[in-house]
PDB file of C-alpha atoms in Angstrom:
ATOM      1  CA  UNK K  72      15.976 -23.666  -7.027  1.00  0.00           C
ATOM      2  CA  UNK K  73      15.622 -24.047 -10.773  1.00  0.00           C
ATOM      3  CA  UNK K  74      16.430 -27.499 -12.057  1.00  0.00           C
ATOM      4  CA  UNK K  75      17.081 -28.890 -15.494  1.00  0.00           C
ATOM      5  CA  UNK K  76      14.311 -30.557 -17.486  1.00  0.00           C
ATOM      6  CA  UNK K  77      15.333 -34.129 -16.693  1.00  0.00           C
ATOM      7  CA  UNK K  78      15.365 -33.604 -12.897  1.00  0.00           C
ATOM      8  CA  UNK K  79      12.325 -34.666 -10.915  1.00  0.00           C
ATOM      9  CA  UNK K  80      11.967 -31.398  -8.979  1.00  0.00           C
ATOM     10  CA  UNK K  81      11.055 -28.111 -10.598  1.00  0.00           C
ATOM     11  CA  UNK K  82      10.634 -24.627  -9.252  1.00  0.00           C
ATOM     12  CA  UNK K  83      10.823 -24.546  -5.416  1.00  0.00           C
ATOM     13  CA  UNK K  84      10.056 -28.255  -5.242  1.00  0.00           C
ATOM     14  CA  UNK K  85       7.044 -28.139  -7.576  1.00  0.00           C
ATOM     15  CA  UNK K  86       7.152 -30.462 -10.562  1.00  0.00           C
ATOM     16  CA  UNK K  87       5.515 -27.967 -12.926  1.00  0.00           C
ATOM     17  CA  UNK K  88       5.686 -24.202 -13.221  1.00  0.00           C
ATOM     18  CA  UNK K  89       1.888 -24.044 -13.427  1.00  0.00           C
ATOM     19  CA  UNK K  90       1.479 -25.710 -10.023  1.00  0.00           C
ATOM     20  CA  UNK K  91       4.042 -23.322  -8.520  1.00  0.00           C
ATOM     21  CA  UNK K  92       2.259 -20.279  -9.972  1.00  0.00           C
ATOM     22  CA  UNK K  93      -1.064 -21.604  -8.706  1.00  0.00           C
ATOM     23  CA  UNK K  94       0.333 -22.104  -5.213  1.00  0.00           C
ATOM     24  CA  UNK K  95       1.622 -18.528  -4.991  1.00  0.00           C
ATOM     25  CA  UNK K  96      -1.362 -16.943  -6.729  1.00  0.00           C
ATOM     26  CA  UNK K  97      -3.811 -17.585  -3.892  1.00  0.00           C
ATOM     27  CA  UNK K  98      -1.594 -16.088  -1.155  1.00  0.00           C
ATOM     28  CA  UNK K  99      -0.830 -13.093  -3.379  1.00  0.00           C
ATOM     29  CA  UNK K 100      -4.560 -12.657  -3.951  1.00  0.00           C
ATOM     30  CA  UNK K 101      -5.176 -12.726  -0.188  1.00  0.00           C
ATOM     31  CA  UNK K 102      -2.396 -10.178   0.424  1.00  0.00           C
ATOM     32  CA  UNK K 103      -3.754  -7.921  -2.323  1.00  0.00           C
ATOM     33  CA  UNK K 104      -7.275  -8.188  -0.911  1.00  0.00           C
ATOM     34  CA  UNK K 105      -5.987  -7.349   2.554  1.00  0.00           C
ATOM     35  CA  UNK K 106      -4.180  -4.267   1.274  1.00  0.00           C
ATOM     36  CA  UNK K 107      -7.235  -3.125  -0.677  1.00  0.00           C
ATOM     37  CA  UNK K 108      -9.442  -3.571   2.396  1.00  0.00           C
ATOM     38  CA  UNK K 109      -6.873  -1.695   4.485  1.00  0.00           C
ATOM     39  CA  UNK K 110      -7.036   1.206   2.024  1.00  0.00           C
ATOM     40  CA  UNK K 111     -10.854   1.055   2.031  1.00  0.00           C
ATOM     41  CA  UNK K 112     -10.751   1.230   5.830  1.00  0.00           C
ATOM     42  CA  UNK K 113      -9.263   4.717   5.627  1.00  0.00           C
ATOM     43  CA  UNK K 114     -12.117   5.879   3.361  1.00  0.00           C
ATOM     44  CA  UNK K 115     -15.166   4.136   4.854  1.00  0.00           C
ATOM     45  CA  UNK K 116     -17.383   5.509   7.634  1.00  0.00           C
ATOM     46  CA  UNK K 117     -16.316   5.113  11.247  1.00  0.00           C
ATOM     47  CA  UNK K 118     -18.845   2.375  12.066  1.00  0.00           C
ATOM     48  CA  UNK K 119     -17.080  -0.197   9.892  1.00  0.00           C
ATOM     49  CA  UNK K 120     -13.433   0.815  10.327  1.00  0.00           C
ATOM     50  CA  UNK K 121     -12.734  -1.695  13.091  1.00  0.00           C
ATOM     51  CA  UNK K 122     -14.395  -4.533  11.182  1.00  0.00           C
ATOM     52  CA  UNK K 123     -12.494  -3.699   7.994  1.00  0.00           C
ATOM     53  CA  UNK K 124      -9.278  -3.564  10.030  1.00  0.00           C
ATOM     54  CA  UNK K 125      -9.831  -7.064  11.419  1.00  0.00           C
ATOM     55  CA  UNK K 126     -10.787  -8.506   8.049  1.00  0.00           C
ATOM     56  CA  UNK K 127      -7.834  -6.886   6.252  1.00  0.00           C
ATOM     57  CA  UNK K 128      -5.402  -8.099   8.925  1.00  0.00           C
ATOM     58  CA  UNK K 129      -6.868 -11.608   8.630  1.00  0.00           C
ATOM     59  CA  UNK K 130      -6.392 -11.574   4.863  1.00  0.00           C
ATOM     60  CA  UNK K 131      -2.817 -10.341   5.260  1.00  0.00           C
ATOM     61  CA  UNK K 132      -1.999 -12.953   7.908  1.00  0.00           C
ATOM     62  CA  UNK K 133      -3.385 -15.846   5.871  1.00  0.00           C
ATOM     63  CA  UNK K 134      -1.738 -14.588   2.688  1.00  0.00           C
ATOM     64  CA  UNK K 135       1.684 -14.176   4.287  1.00  0.00           C
ATOM     65  CA  UNK K 136       1.370 -17.551   6.049  1.00  0.00           C
ATOM     66  CA  UNK K 137       0.733 -19.475   2.839  1.00  0.00           C
ATOM     67  CA  UNK K 138       3.260 -17.435   0.861  1.00  0.00           C
ATOM     68  CA  UNK K 139       5.963 -18.366   3.372  1.00  0.00           C
ATOM     69  CA  UNK K 140       4.642 -21.948   3.385  1.00  0.00           C
ATOM     70  CA  UNK K 141       5.173 -22.068  -0.384  1.00  0.00           C
ATOM     71  CA  UNK K 142       8.735 -20.752  -0.318  1.00  0.00           C
ATOM     72  CA  UNK K 143      10.053 -22.334   2.903  1.00  0.00           C
ATOM     73  CA  UNK K 144       9.802 -26.120   2.974  1.00  0.00           C
ATOM     74  CA  UNK K 145      10.153 -27.987   6.254  1.00  0.00           C
ATOM     75  CA  UNK K 146      13.627 -29.514   6.633  1.00  0.00           C
ATOM     76  CA  UNK K 147      15.055 -29.935  10.112  1.00  0.00           C
ATOM     77  CA  UNK K 148      12.235 -28.673  12.293  1.00  0.00           C
ATOM     78  CA  UNK K 149       9.490 -30.629  13.943  1.00  0.00           C
ATOM     79  CA  UNK K 150       6.039 -30.000  12.538  1.00  0.00           C
ATOM     80  CA  UNK K 151       4.990 -27.887  15.550  1.00  0.00           C
ATOM     81  CA  UNK K 152       8.133 -25.767  15.413  1.00  0.00           C
ATOM     82  CA  UNK K 153       7.729 -25.337  11.657  1.00  0.00           C
ATOM     83  CA  UNK K 154       4.170 -24.062  11.936  1.00  0.00           C
ATOM     84  CA  UNK K 155       5.090 -21.877  14.921  1.00  0.00           C
ATOM     85  CA  UNK K 156       7.879 -20.259  12.891  1.00  0.00           C
ATOM     86  CA  UNK K 157       5.518 -19.817   9.936  1.00  0.00           C
ATOM     87  CA  UNK K 158       2.926 -18.180  12.166  1.00  0.00           C
ATOM     88  CA  UNK K 159       5.502 -15.909  13.819  1.00  0.00           C
ATOM     89  CA  UNK K 160       6.855 -14.794  10.448  1.00  0.00           C
ATOM     90  CA  UNK K 161       3.332 -14.215   9.116  1.00  0.00           C
ATOM     91  CA  UNK K 162       2.465 -12.118  12.190  1.00  0.00           C
ATOM     92  CA  UNK K 163       5.674 -10.110  11.790  1.00  0.00           C
ATOM     93  CA  UNK K 164       5.014  -9.478   8.100  1.00  0.00           C
ATOM     94  CA  UNK K 165       1.428  -8.451   8.871  1.00  0.00           C
ATOM     95  CA  UNK K 166       2.675  -5.949  11.465  1.00  0.00           C
ATOM     96  CA  UNK K 167       5.226  -4.618   8.975  1.00  0.00           C
ATOM     97  CA  UNK K 168       2.493  -4.254   6.327  1.00  0.00           C
ATOM     98  CA  UNK K 169       0.383  -2.304   8.835  1.00  0.00           C
ATOM     99  CA  UNK K 170       3.262   0.054   9.622  1.00  0.00           C
ATOM    100  CA  UNK K 171       4.089   0.576   5.957  1.00  0.00           C
ATOM    101  CA  UNK K 172       0.438   1.310   5.174  1.00  0.00           C
ATOM    102  CA  UNK K 173       0.262   3.784   8.047  1.00  0.00           C
ATOM    103  CA  UNK K 174       3.480   5.472   6.856  1.00  0.00           C
ATOM    104  CA  UNK K 175       2.125   5.793   3.313  1.00  0.00           C
ATOM    105  CA  UNK K 176      -1.156   7.327   4.498  1.00  0.00           C
ATOM    106  CA  UNK K 177       0.674   9.702   6.866  1.00  0.00           C
ATOM    107  CA  UNK K 178       3.082  10.749   4.129  1.00  0.00           C
ATOM    108  CA  UNK K 179       0.200  11.378   1.752  1.00  0.00           C
ATOM    109  CA  UNK K 180      -1.527  13.595   4.328  1.00  0.00           C
ATOM    110  CA  UNK K 181       1.704  15.500   5.004  1.00  0.00           C
ATOM    111  CA  UNK K 182       2.249  16.078   1.288  1.00  0.00           C
ATOM    112  CA  UNK K 183      -1.313  17.361   0.888  1.00  0.00           C
ATOM    113  CA  UNK K 184      -0.742  19.778   3.780  1.00  0.00           C
ATOM    114  CA  UNK K 185       2.540  21.007   2.290  1.00  0.00           C
ATOM    115  CA  UNK K 186       0.962  21.515  -1.134  1.00  0.00           C
ATOM    116  CA  UNK K 187      -1.965  23.369   0.440  1.00  0.00           C
ATOM    117  CA  UNK K 188       0.402  25.687   2.321  1.00  0.00           C
ATOM    118  CA  UNK K 189       2.415  26.248  -0.844  1.00  0.00           C
ATOM    119  CA  UNK K 190      -0.717  27.208  -2.774  1.00  0.00           C
ATOM    120  CA  UNK K 191      -1.740  29.561   0.044  1.00  0.00           C
ATOM    121  CA  UNK K 192       1.683  31.175  -0.054  1.00  0.00           C
ATOM    122  CA  UNK K 193       1.595  31.581  -3.827  1.00  0.00           C
ATOM    123  CA  UNK K 194      -1.961  32.895  -3.867  1.00  0.00           C
ATOM    124  CA  UNK K 195      -1.973  35.108  -0.769  1.00  0.00           C
ATOM    125  CA  UNK K 196       1.576  36.240  -0.120  1.00  0.00           C
ATOM    126  CA  UNK K 197       2.958  36.669  -3.631  1.00  0.00           C
ATOM    127  CA  UNK K 198       0.539  39.406  -4.795  1.00  0.00           C
ATOM    128  CA  UNK K 199       1.033  41.427  -1.618  1.00  0.00           C
ATOM    129  CA  UNK K 200       4.806  41.424  -1.555  1.00  0.00           C
ATOM    130  CA  UNK K 201       6.081  40.654  -5.040  1.00  0.00           C
ATOM    131  CA  UNK K 202       3.502  41.957  -7.562  1.00  0.00           C
ATOM    132  CA  UNK K 203       3.209  45.661  -8.248  1.00  0.00           C
ATOM    133  CA  UNK K 204      -0.122  47.274  -7.419  1.00  0.00           C
ATOM    134  CA  UNK K 205      -1.066  47.962 -11.035  1.00  0.00           C
ATOM    135  CA  UNK K 206      -0.580  44.260 -11.951  1.00  0.00           C
ATOM    136  CA  UNK K 207      -2.381  42.787  -8.951  1.00  0.00           C
ATOM    137  CA  UNK K 208      -5.765  42.841 -10.732  1.00  0.00           C
ATOM    138  CA  UNK K 209      -4.298  40.908 -13.684  1.00  0.00           C
ATOM    139  CA  UNK K 210      -2.730  38.477 -11.230  1.00  0.00           C
ATOM    140  CA  UNK K 211      -6.049  37.841  -9.479  1.00  0.00           C
ATOM    141  CA  UNK K 212      -7.850  37.344 -12.825  1.00  0.00           C
ATOM    142  CA  UNK K 213      -5.230  34.846 -14.036  1.00  0.00           C
ATOM    143  CA  UNK K 214      -5.363  33.094 -10.673  1.00  0.00           C
ATOM    144  CA  UNK K 215      -9.163  32.742 -10.938  1.00  0.00           C
ATOM    145  CA  UNK K 216      -8.795  31.262 -14.446  1.00  0.00           C
ATOM    146  CA  UNK K 217      -6.334  28.670 -13.135  1.00  0.00           C
ATOM    147  CA  UNK K 218      -8.588  27.749 -10.218  1.00  0.00           C
ATOM    148  CA  UNK K 219     -11.600  27.388 -12.569  1.00  0.00           C
ATOM    149  CA  UNK K 220      -9.578  25.158 -14.934  1.00  0.00           C
ATOM    150  CA  UNK K 221      -8.406  22.976 -12.038  1.00  0.00           C
ATOM    151  CA  UNK K 222     -11.962  22.738 -10.714  1.00  0.00           C
ATOM    152  CA  UNK K 223     -13.251  21.561 -14.110  1.00  0.00           C
ATOM    153  CA  UNK K 224     -10.854  18.570 -14.196  1.00  0.00           C
TER     154      UNK K 224
END
């Protein structure tokens, strides 16, 4: 992969490091844009979710296609087989990116639910069962201070 200075080929078949970095920068930009649009899809109103989904998947597909194209030169395959393999790998990586994104969003929602239930337990159950009656008023006052401080941030 990496050759000495006097060899004709450089990094991954590119003569100069700058040309290699340029050739991977555009696919990485497309992949990043696709992931950002995929995240925006989960925030935006329902009317545009489908459109943002298509656009983000298109960005991911094109980005993965050209990233694989940069790293996997054509050796023993015909040109049609080479591009078919590139397209299949790009589609597979796009599907994997969709599943990973969905898993991250689902995990985030589950963690928010767990934290909410934990706060409810601490706030509602603890004073009833574990704080003496004479200290419950102090507990509620300190709890309100904490909630006000969190709300100010």
